[in-house]
C-alpha positions as a printed Julia matrix, in Angstrom:
367×3 Matrix{Float64}:
   0.27   -0.02    0.4
   1.29    4.87   -7.73
  -3.49    4.49  -15.73
  -1.55    1.78  -17.07
  -3.61   -0.83  -18.56
  -5.4    -2.94  -16.26
  -4.83   -6.62  -16.13
  -7.07   -8.14  -13.43
  -5.88  -11.12  -10.97
  -6.11  -14.75  -11.2
  -8.99  -15.71   -9.13
  -6.59  -16.75   -6.37
  -4.95  -13.69   -6.41
  -8.06  -11.3    -5.37
  -8.0    -9.81   -1.89
  -4.48  -10.89   -1.27
  -2.48   -8.88    1.37
   0.97   -8.4    -0.54
   4.14   -6.19    1.92
   6.7    -4.91   -0.29
   9.78   -7.61   -0.65
  12.23   -6.99    1.71
  14.68   -9.69   -0.21
  15.54  -10.92   -3.87
  12.47  -12.75   -6.08
  12.4   -16.59   -4.52
  12.2   -18.03   -8.74
  15.18  -16.68   -9.0
  16.16  -18.05   -5.07
  15.38  -21.56   -6.31
  16.78  -21.32   -9.92
  20.5   -20.72   -8.04
  19.9   -23.41   -5.9
  18.95  -26.04   -8.45
  21.38  -24.55  -10.44
  24.28  -25.7    -8.14
  22.53  -29.04   -7.13
  22.77  -29.63  -11.35
  26.51  -28.15  -10.71
  27.34  -30.49   -8.82
  26.45  -33.06   -9.84
  27.63  -33.05  -13.27
  31.02  -32.34  -11.23
  31.05  -35.26   -9.49
  29.74  -37.38  -12.23
  32.87  -35.71  -14.37
  35.54  -36.88  -10.77
  33.84  -40.59  -11.49
  34.38  -41.09  -15.24
  37.66  -39.32  -15.56
  39.03  -41.4   -12.53
  36.69  -44.63  -13.26
  40.17  -47.38  -13.21
  39.9   -46.42   -9.6
  36.2   -48.16   -9.44
  34.85  -51.9    -8.92
  31.99  -53.2   -10.94
  30.59  -55.61   -8.82
  27.69  -55.78  -11.99
  29.81  -56.28  -14.78
  32.1   -59.47  -15.22
  34.59  -57.41  -17.42
  34.48  -54.46  -14.31
  34.43  -51.42  -16.72
  32.27  -48.12  -15.58
  30.94  -46.26  -17.95
  29.48  -43.03  -17.74
  25.76  -44.27  -17.38
  27.83  -45.97  -14.7
  29.17  -42.5   -13.73
  25.63  -41.47  -13.73
  24.31  -44.17  -11.55
  27.07  -44.06   -9.34
  27.07  -40.17   -8.51
  23.05  -40.35   -7.85
  23.08  -42.4    -5.64
  26.06  -41.47   -3.72
  24.31  -38.52   -3.54
  21.6   -39.29   -2.5
  23.14  -41.91    0.31
  21.33  -44.92   -1.16
  24.71  -46.52   -1.05
  23.6   -49.64   -3.16
  27.72  -50.91   -3.65
  27.48  -52.56   -6.64
  29.76  -50.19   -7.43
  32.5   -49.06   -5.37
  36.33  -47.15   -5.15
  38.96  -49.15   -4.78
  42.11  -47.74   -5.4
  43.52  -45.58   -2.66
  43.85  -42.43   -5.68
  39.01  -43.19   -5.97
  39.47  -42.97   -2.52
  41.08  -40.17   -1.03
  38.83  -38.43   -4.32
  36.26  -39.85   -2.64
  36.7   -38.62    0.91
  38.24  -35.84    0.56
  36.35  -34.81   -2.1
  32.68  -36.46   -3.65
  31.87  -36.79    0.11
  31.68  -32.71    1.05
  30.05  -32.43   -1.86
  27.63  -35.43   -1.01
  27.28  -33.0     2.12
  26.86  -29.94   -0.11
  24.37  -31.77   -2.22
  22.07  -32.69    1.26
  22.06  -28.86    2.76
  21.78  -27.72   -0.48
  18.23  -29.83   -1.41
  17.06  -29.77    2.79
  18.05  -25.72    3.34
  15.95  -25.0     0.26
  12.55  -27.49    1.53
  13.02  -24.9     5.09
  13.49  -21.69    3.39
  10.03  -22.23    1.07
   8.69  -22.86    4.88
  10.09  -20.36    6.99
   9.72  -17.52    3.63
   6.69  -18.93    3.97
   6.09  -18.43    8.07
   7.65  -15.19    8.01
   5.43  -13.57    5.05
   1.96  -14.94    7.63
   3.58  -13.2    10.28
   4.04   -9.9     8.89
   0.65  -10.51    7.26
  -0.58  -10.94   10.84
   1.18   -8.22   12.49
   0.6    -5.05    9.42
  -2.84   -6.25    9.86
  -2.42   -5.77   13.03
  -1.25   -2.77   13.43
  -4.11   -0.87   10.53
  -6.16    1.38   12.06
  -7.4     5.13   10.73
  -5.16    4.59    8.08
  -4.79    5.68    4.09
  -6.66    3.81    1.85
  -5.69    4.84   -1.51
  -7.73    3.25   -4.32
  -5.64    2.87   -8.06
  -1.91    3.51   -7.51
  -1.92    5.29  -10.96
  -0.62    9.14  -11.73
  -3.46   10.52   -9.66
  -2.95    7.88   -6.92
   0.54    8.44   -7.04
   0.96   12.57   -6.77
  -1.68   11.87   -4.11
   0.75    9.26   -1.16
   3.07   12.27   -2.73
   1.44   15.41   -0.65
   0.26   12.56    2.06
   3.86   11.85    2.49
   5.5    14.61    2.6
   2.92   16.11    4.75
   4.22   13.88    7.47
   2.38   10.73    6.63
   4.34    6.88    7.34
   4.4     4.88    4.77
   3.24    1.66    6.95
  -0.61    3.64    6.94
  -0.68    3.15    3.94
  -2.75    0.6     1.75
  -2.04    0.52   -1.4
  -5.34   -1.8    -3.4
  -4.77   -2.37   -7.02
  -4.83   -5.7    -9.42
  -2.59   -3.75  -11.65
   0.68   -5.82  -11.4
   2.57   -2.71  -13.06
   0.76   -0.73  -10.17
   1.88   -3.57   -8.05
   5.11   -3.94   -8.66
   5.15    0.65   -8.77
   3.5     0.81   -4.99
   6.07   -1.58   -3.53
   9.35    0.33   -4.65
   7.28    3.36   -3.02
   7.3     0.79    0.39
   3.33    0.74    0.14
   1.59   -2.33    1.44
  -0.23   -3.92   -1.33
  -3.76   -5.73   -2.14
  -4.63   -7.05   -4.97
  -7.32   -7.31   -6.39
 -11.3    -5.29   -7.7
 -12.09   -2.48   -5.39
 -15.25   -3.14   -5.91
 -15.43   -6.29   -4.23
 -16.17   -5.94   -0.33
 -13.69   -9.06    0.56
 -10.99   -7.55   -1.39
 -11.51   -3.68    0.68
 -12.1    -5.54    3.59
  -8.3    -6.81    3.32
  -7.72   -3.56    3.11
  -9.08   -2.97    6.63
 -11.39   -0.63    5.1
 -13.16    0.07    8.1
 -11.39    0.91   10.33
  -9.15    3.68    7.98
  -9.7     7.12    8.71
  -9.28    7.82    5.09
  -9.78    7.08    1.3
  -8.39    8.05   -1.29
  -9.97    6.6    -4.94
  -8.29    7.07   -8.2
  -9.61    3.86  -10.77
  -9.26    4.52  -14.19
 -13.34    4.29  -14.66
 -16.31    6.65  -13.65
 -18.05    3.61  -13.09
 -15.98    1.87  -11.11
 -15.44    4.59   -8.65
 -19.07    4.94   -8.22
 -19.45    0.88   -7.4
 -15.71    1.38   -4.6
 -17.42    4.47   -3.21
 -20.7     2.87   -2.27
 -18.76   -0.9    -0.81
 -16.57    2.37    0.77
 -19.69    3.32    2.75
 -21.13    0.42    3.7
 -18.55   -0.5     5.08
 -17.31    3.02    6.74
 -19.51    5.45    7.65
 -17.09    7.87    9.69
 -14.49    7.62    6.17
 -13.23   10.5     4.49
 -13.41    9.83    1.24
 -11.98   11.56   -1.66
 -13.1    10.5    -5.32
 -11.71   11.63   -8.58
 -13.74   10.6   -11.36
 -12.99   12.22  -15.46
 -16.32   13.96  -16.44
 -18.26   15.99  -14.23
 -22.1    15.13  -15.2
 -20.22   12.01  -12.92
 -19.75   14.14  -10.06
 -23.91   13.81   -7.94
 -23.8    10.58   -8.42
 -20.27   10.38   -7.27
 -21.76   12.63   -3.87
 -25.36   10.61   -3.55
 -22.55    7.35   -3.41
 -21.23    9.41   -0.14
 -18.08   10.86   -1.52
 -16.87   13.17    0.45
 -15.42   15.28   -2.11
 -14.81   14.52   -5.48
 -12.51   16.31   -7.91
 -12.74   16.43  -11.73
  -9.87   15.57  -13.42
 -10.45   16.96  -16.88
 -12.3    19.63  -15.79
  -9.15   20.88  -13.45
  -6.63   20.42  -16.69
  -9.07   22.47  -19.37
  -9.32   25.0   -17.05
  -5.6    24.82  -15.83
  -4.77   24.82  -20.16
  -7.78   27.95  -20.6
  -5.55   30.1   -17.8
  -1.7    29.66  -19.35
  -3.74   30.19  -22.83
  -5.29   33.53  -21.23
  -2.24   34.12  -19.14
   1.05   32.39  -18.61
   2.0    33.98  -16.25
  -1.41   33.32  -14.09
  -0.68   29.7   -15.46
   2.68   29.81  -13.88
   0.75   30.83  -10.16
  -1.0    27.74  -10.91
   0.52   25.12  -11.3
   3.19   25.99   -8.41
  -0.1    25.55   -6.69
  -0.2    22.46   -7.61
   2.93   21.46   -7.62
   4.41   19.55   -4.6
   7.46   20.91   -2.85
   8.38   23.94   -4.46
   7.48   27.69   -4.75
   3.74   28.51   -3.68
   1.45   25.24   -1.55
  -1.47   25.81   -0.48
  -2.83   24.07    3.18
  -5.0    24.55    6.19
  -4.17   25.3     9.94
  -4.69   25.62   13.17
  -5.21   29.45   13.51
  -3.26   31.08   17.25
  -4.09   32.03   20.2
  -2.95   35.51   18.89
  -4.43   35.91   15.98
  -8.03   35.68   17.76
 -10.34   38.75   16.64
  -7.86   40.47   13.74
  -8.71   40.39   10.02
  -7.64   37.26    7.94
  -6.02   40.19    5.91
  -2.99   40.64    9.5
  -2.35   37.67    9.92
   1.25   36.28    8.2
   0.32   33.69    6.03
  -2.24   34.93    2.53
  -5.46   33.63    3.85
  -7.7    32.84    1.07
 -10.4    31.35    3.42
 -11.81   30.81    6.74
 -13.33   27.09    8.25
 -16.06   28.09   10.24
 -18.26   25.53   11.96
 -17.24   22.71    9.21
 -18.24   25.66    6.52
 -15.67   27.46    4.57
 -16.41   30.78    3.73
 -14.32   33.37    1.28
 -11.37   35.3     3.4
 -13.21   38.46    2.23
 -17.04   37.36    3.19
 -18.13   39.45    6.54
 -18.72   36.37    8.01
 -15.12   36.0     8.42
 -14.53   40.24    8.99
 -13.11   39.27   12.82
 -11.19   35.77   13.54
 -12.62   33.65   15.79
 -11.84   30.41   18.07
 -12.07   27.58   16.76
 -11.72   28.33   12.6
  -9.26   26.91   10.07
  -7.16   28.82    7.56
  -6.88   27.52    4.15
  -3.26   30.27    3.03
  -0.74   29.79    1.03
   2.54   29.47    2.09
   6.53   29.15    0.88
   6.21   25.76    0.23
  10.16   25.22    2.64
   8.4    25.07    5.57
   5.78   22.34    6.76
   2.11   23.25    4.85
   0.25   21.7     8.45
   2.05   23.89   10.95
   1.94   26.78   12.29
   4.34   29.9    10.43
   8.04   29.19   11.97
   9.13   31.2    15.18
   4.98   30.37   16.49
   5.22   26.96   16.89
   5.81   27.55   20.82
   1.99   29.6    20.55
  -0.69   27.59   21.68
  -3.14   27.39   19.59
  -6.77   28.78   19.08
  -9.47   26.14   20.09
 -13.73   26.4    20.47
 -12.61   25.36   24.21
 -10.34   27.74   24.7
 -11.61   30.32   27.91
């Protein structure tokens, strides 16, 4: 737990919790062990065949050791079966068996047993990791769809102090899953319109849910399902067409962003005024120039007009309603207000201005 083509996962994969890998691919690890085991077999066969004159074949009247005999002897020796029909007779062959073939036998057995144990241990570790992850999850952020919009949304959250462990990505696209793993997020594999998939993402315990799939109909269905599972979560949805905004809101979304309208408006503003377009792009770009943020009102700012606050106030949130800074209702700032401000990107967007961190935040309960 950031459009690419969607490849629906196999039925057995739906709802699987897929945590970021901490080691190399298990397939590559198994392939290396198989190649190493094959190498031990080939080396032992070569040793026995080149020293075939020092071996006796009790089942052959001519007492000759062929390549097939060397392969046979190697397999029964490395597997510790040892029928005794072919045995080293000369001192040289016995020394080679004692100091070369025996260590190879031990290495071969360790390799086979170790691979089996590692597979079992790896499965156990993964199950334990998922169990611990489930226990830690709560008040986290679920991101449905890790395309360009999903990645950008998560970047903003991480840039404002959210821990990566508190983000869960839900996506069925293998490419998106790889991107999320590279970024250090847990992934629940599957279709976010399915209840079981969302349950595995612990949507019922989530604080926020961001829905950014490539289809508006999927966004509507995912929003309905999320709202049924979690009536309290804040749901933010991105849609392609403005005409779908009322439908998404009726489905339970708290905020709906129309991506096509936003891009079109930015293009129009840039055409009319390139400088205005530059400023708007600056406001939408994280970590550069200017940032738009929401912060608490400080005690020292109570009773002041919005224009006198050190930050550039563009709106005031009072009683869960947003007022523009010039609205007569917010001529004077009151306890419990929150400010929507524009400030330098170098400052923490959600904190008071530098130098005011020691001041008391104003709340409605203050005397």
